[in-house]
């Protein structure tokens, strides 16, 4: 059911915690369904030098948070904005269909943290020009991955 990579990131998550004085913080999720992700970014000269997360949710939510942090550390904010849920799923060697929403949350948490950084610094980041923070009342469980049909 779960790939070895999902299990590895669930059992041994990377970059768990908070960053004091983070340059960007993004929180997404829905307390009603139980998945909440919070991402913290440290950014120097437009490059993400550190990323930590706190996730309340299932094993897939923890695994997607963990791998997303690894995927964006060392990247420019513009590159990190381009992180997709599809890339997260592929990096984990797949997720069960009913858990794909966790990868969507990981993508949204990264974008929310970069958006927070941009707002704090009054800058426009390519790829976030029309970005609007996700409403916490959304129902991300309705997400359907068109490639899995």
C-alpha positions as a Markdown table, in Angstrom:
| # | Residue | x | y | z |
|---|---|---|---|---|
| 1 | Unk | 0.0 | 0.0 | 0.0 |
| 2 | Unk | 2.7 | 2.5 | 1.0 |
| 3 | Unk | 6.1 | 2.7 | -0.7 |
| 4 | Unk | 9.3 | 2.2 | 1.2 |
| 5 | Unk | 10.0 | 6.0 | 0.8 |
| 6 | Unk | 6.7 | 6.9 | 2.3 |
| 7 | Unk | 7.4 | 4.6 | 5.3 |
| 8 | Unk | 10.9 | 5.9 | 5.7 |
| 9 | Unk | 9.8 | 9.6 | 5.8 |
| 10 | Unk | 6.9 | 8.7 | 8.1 |
| 11 | Unk | 9.1 | 6.7 | 10.5 |
| 12 | Unk | 12.1 | 9.1 | 10.3 |
| 13 | Unk | 10.8 | 12.5 | 9.2 |
| 14 | Unk | 13.5 | 15.0 | 8.2 |
| 15 | Unk | 13.5 | 18.7 | 9.2 |
| 16 | Unk | 10.8 | 18.5 | 11.9 |
| 17 | Unk | 10.5 | 21.5 | 14.1 |
| 18 | Unk | 10.3 | 25.3 | 14.0 |
| 19 | Unk | 12.7 | 28.0 | 12.9 |
| 20 | Unk | 13.0 | 30.9 | 15.3 |
| 21 | Unk | 12.7 | 34.2 | 13.4 |
| 22 | Unk | 11.7 | 32.4 | 10.2 |
| 23 | Unk | 11.7 | 34.5 | 7.1 |
| 24 | Unk | 8.5 | 32.9 | 5.9 |
| 25 | Unk | 5.8 | 30.8 | 7.7 |
| 26 | Unk | 2.9 | 29.1 | 6.0 |
| 27 | Unk | 0.1 | 27.1 | 7.5 |
| 28 | Unk | -2.5 | 25.1 | 5.6 |
| 29 | Unk | -5.0 | 22.5 | 6.4 |
| 30 | Unk | -8.3 | 21.9 | 7.9 |
| 31 | Unk | -8.8 | 21.1 | 11.6 |
| 32 | Unk | -12.1 | 19.3 | 10.8 |
| 33 | Unk | -10.4 | 16.6 | 8.8 |
| 34 | Unk | -7.3 | 16.6 | 10.9 |
| 35 | Unk | -4.5 | 17.5 | 8.5 |
| 36 | Unk | -2.6 | 20.7 | 9.3 |
| 37 | Unk | 0.8 | 21.6 | 8.0 |
| 38 | Unk | 3.0 | 24.5 | 9.0 |
| 39 | Unk | 6.2 | 25.2 | 7.1 |
| 40 | Unk | 9.0 | 27.5 | 8.3 |
| 41 | Unk | 11.6 | 29.0 | 5.9 |
| 42 | Unk | 15.0 | 30.6 | 6.3 |
| 43 | Unk | 16.0 | 32.5 | 3.2 |
| 44 | Unk | 19.3 | 34.1 | 2.3 |
| 45 | Unk | 19.8 | 36.0 | -0.9 |
| 46 | Unk | 16.7 | 34.5 | -2.4 |
| 47 | Unk | 17.7 | 30.9 | -1.6 |
| 48 | Unk | 16.1 | 28.6 | 0.9 |
| 49 | Unk | 18.8 | 27.7 | 3.4 |
| 50 | Unk | 16.6 | 25.9 | 5.9 |
| 51 | Unk | 13.1 | 24.5 | 6.1 |
| 52 | Unk | 11.3 | 22.9 | 9.0 |
| 53 | Unk | 7.8 | 21.7 | 9.4 |
| 54 | Unk | 5.2 | 20.7 | 12.0 |
| 55 | Unk | 2.4 | 18.5 | 10.8 |
| 56 | Unk | -0.6 | 17.2 | 12.6 |
| 57 | Unk | -2.1 | 14.4 | 10.5 |
| 58 | Unk | -1.7 | 11.0 | 9.1 |
| 59 | Unk | 1.5 | 9.2 | 8.1 |
| 60 | Unk | 1.2 | 10.4 | 4.5 |
| 61 | Unk | 0.9 | 14.0 | 5.7 |
| 62 | Unk | 4.1 | 13.6 | 7.7 |
| 63 | Unk | 5.9 | 11.9 | 4.8 |
| 64 | Unk | 4.9 | 14.6 | 2.2 |
| 65 | Unk | 5.9 | 17.4 | 4.6 |
| 66 | Unk | 9.3 | 15.7 | 5.2 |
| 67 | Unk | 10.1 | 15.1 | 1.6 |
| 68 | Unk | 8.9 | 18.6 | 0.5 |
| 69 | Unk | 11.4 | 20.2 | 2.9 |
| 70 | Unk | 14.2 | 18.1 | 1.4 |
| 71 | Unk | 13.1 | 19.1 | -2.1 |
| 72 | Unk | 13.2 | 22.8 | -1.5 |
| 73 | Unk | 16.3 | 23.4 | 0.7 |
| 74 | Unk | 19.0 | 24.9 | -1.5 |
| 75 | Unk | 16.6 | 26.0 | -4.1 |
| 76 | Unk | 15.8 | 29.6 | -5.0 |
| 77 | Unk | 12.4 | 30.8 | -3.9 |
| 78 | Unk | 11.3 | 30.9 | -7.6 |
| 79 | Unk | 12.3 | 27.3 | -8.0 |
| 80 | Unk | 10.5 | 26.3 | -4.8 |
| 81 | Unk | 7.3 | 28.0 | -5.9 |
| 82 | Unk | 7.3 | 25.6 | -8.7 |
| 83 | Unk | 7.1 | 22.6 | -6.4 |
| 84 | Unk | 4.0 | 20.6 | -7.4 |
| 85 | Unk | 2.1 | 17.9 | -5.6 |
| 86 | Unk | 2.8 | 15.6 | -8.5 |
| 87 | Unk | 6.6 | 16.0 | -7.9 |
| 88 | Unk | 6.0 | 15.3 | -4.2 |
| 89 | Unk | 4.1 | 12.1 | -5.0 |
| 90 | Unk | 6.8 | 11.0 | -7.5 |
| 91 | Unk | 9.6 | 11.7 | -5.0 |
| 92 | Unk | 7.8 | 9.3 | -2.6 |
| 93 | Unk | 7.4 | 6.6 | -5.3 |
| 94 | Unk | 3.6 | 7.2 | -5.1 |
| 95 | Unk | 0.8 | 7.6 | -2.7 |
| 96 | Unk | -2.6 | 5.8 | -2.4 |
| 97 | Unk | -5.3 | 7.8 | -4.3 |
| 98 | Unk | -7.1 | 8.6 | -1.0 |
| 99 | Unk | -3.8 | 10.2 | 0.3 |
| 100 | Unk | -2.9 | 12.4 | -2.7 |
| 101 | Unk | -4.5 | 15.3 | -0.8 |
| 102 | Unk | -1.5 | 15.2 | 1.6 |
| 103 | Unk | 0.8 | 16.1 | -1.3 |
| 104 | Unk | -1.5 | 19.0 | -2.2 |
| 105 | Unk | -1.2 | 20.3 | 1.3 |
| 106 | Unk | 2.6 | 20.1 | 1.1 |
| 107 | Unk | 2.6 | 22.1 | -2.1 |
| 108 | Unk | 0.3 | 24.6 | -0.6 |
| 109 | Unk | 2.3 | 24.9 | 2.7 |
| 110 | Unk | 5.5 | 25.7 | 0.7 |
| 111 | Unk | 3.7 | 28.3 | -1.4 |
| 112 | Unk | 2.1 | 29.9 | 1.7 |
| 113 | Unk | 5.4 | 30.2 | 3.5 |
| 114 | Unk | 7.0 | 31.8 | 0.4 |
| 115 | Unk | 4.0 | 34.1 | 0.1 |
| 116 | Unk | 4.5 | 35.1 | 3.7 |
| 117 | Unk | 8.2 | 35.9 | 3.0 |
| 118 | Unk | 7.2 | 37.9 | -0.1 |
| 119 | Unk | 4.6 | 39.9 | 1.9 |
| 120 | Unk | 7.0 | 40.6 | 4.8 |
| 121 | Unk | 9.6 | 41.9 | 2.4 |
| 122 | Unk | 7.3 | 43.7 | 0.0 |
| 123 | Unk | 8.6 | 41.8 | -3.0 |
| 124 | Unk | 7.0 | 40.0 | -5.9 |
| 125 | Unk | 8.2 | 36.5 | -6.6 |
| 126 | Unk | 7.8 | 35.0 | -10.0 |
| 127 | Unk | 5.2 | 32.3 | -9.9 |
| 128 | Unk | 3.3 | 34.0 | -7.0 |
| 129 | Unk | 2.0 | 37.0 | -8.9 |
| 130 | Unk | -1.7 | 35.9 | -8.7 |
| 131 | Unk | -1.3 | 33.7 | -5.6 |
| 132 | Unk | -4.0 | 33.9 | -3.0 |
| 133 | Unk | -3.6 | 32.1 | 0.3 |
| 134 | Unk | -5.7 | 29.0 | 0.6 |
| 135 | Unk | -8.9 | 29.3 | 2.7 |
| 136 | Unk | -8.5 | 27.0 | 5.7 |
| 137 | Unk | -12.1 | 25.9 | 5.2 |
| 138 | Unk | -11.4 | 24.2 | 1.8 |
| 139 | Unk | -12.1 | 20.6 | 1.4 |
| 140 | Unk | -8.8 | 19.3 | -0.1 |
| 141 | Unk | -10.1 | 15.7 | 0.1 |
| 142 | Unk | -12.1 | 16.4 | -3.0 |
| 143 | Unk | -8.9 | 16.7 | -5.0 |
| 144 | Unk | -8.8 | 14.3 | -8.0 |
| 145 | Unk | -5.6 | 13.5 | -9.8 |
| 146 | Unk | -6.5 | 13.5 | -13.4 |
| 147 | Unk | -3.4 | 11.4 | -14.3 |
| 148 | Unk | -4.6 | 8.5 | -12.1 |
| 149 | Unk | -7.8 | 7.9 | -14.1 |
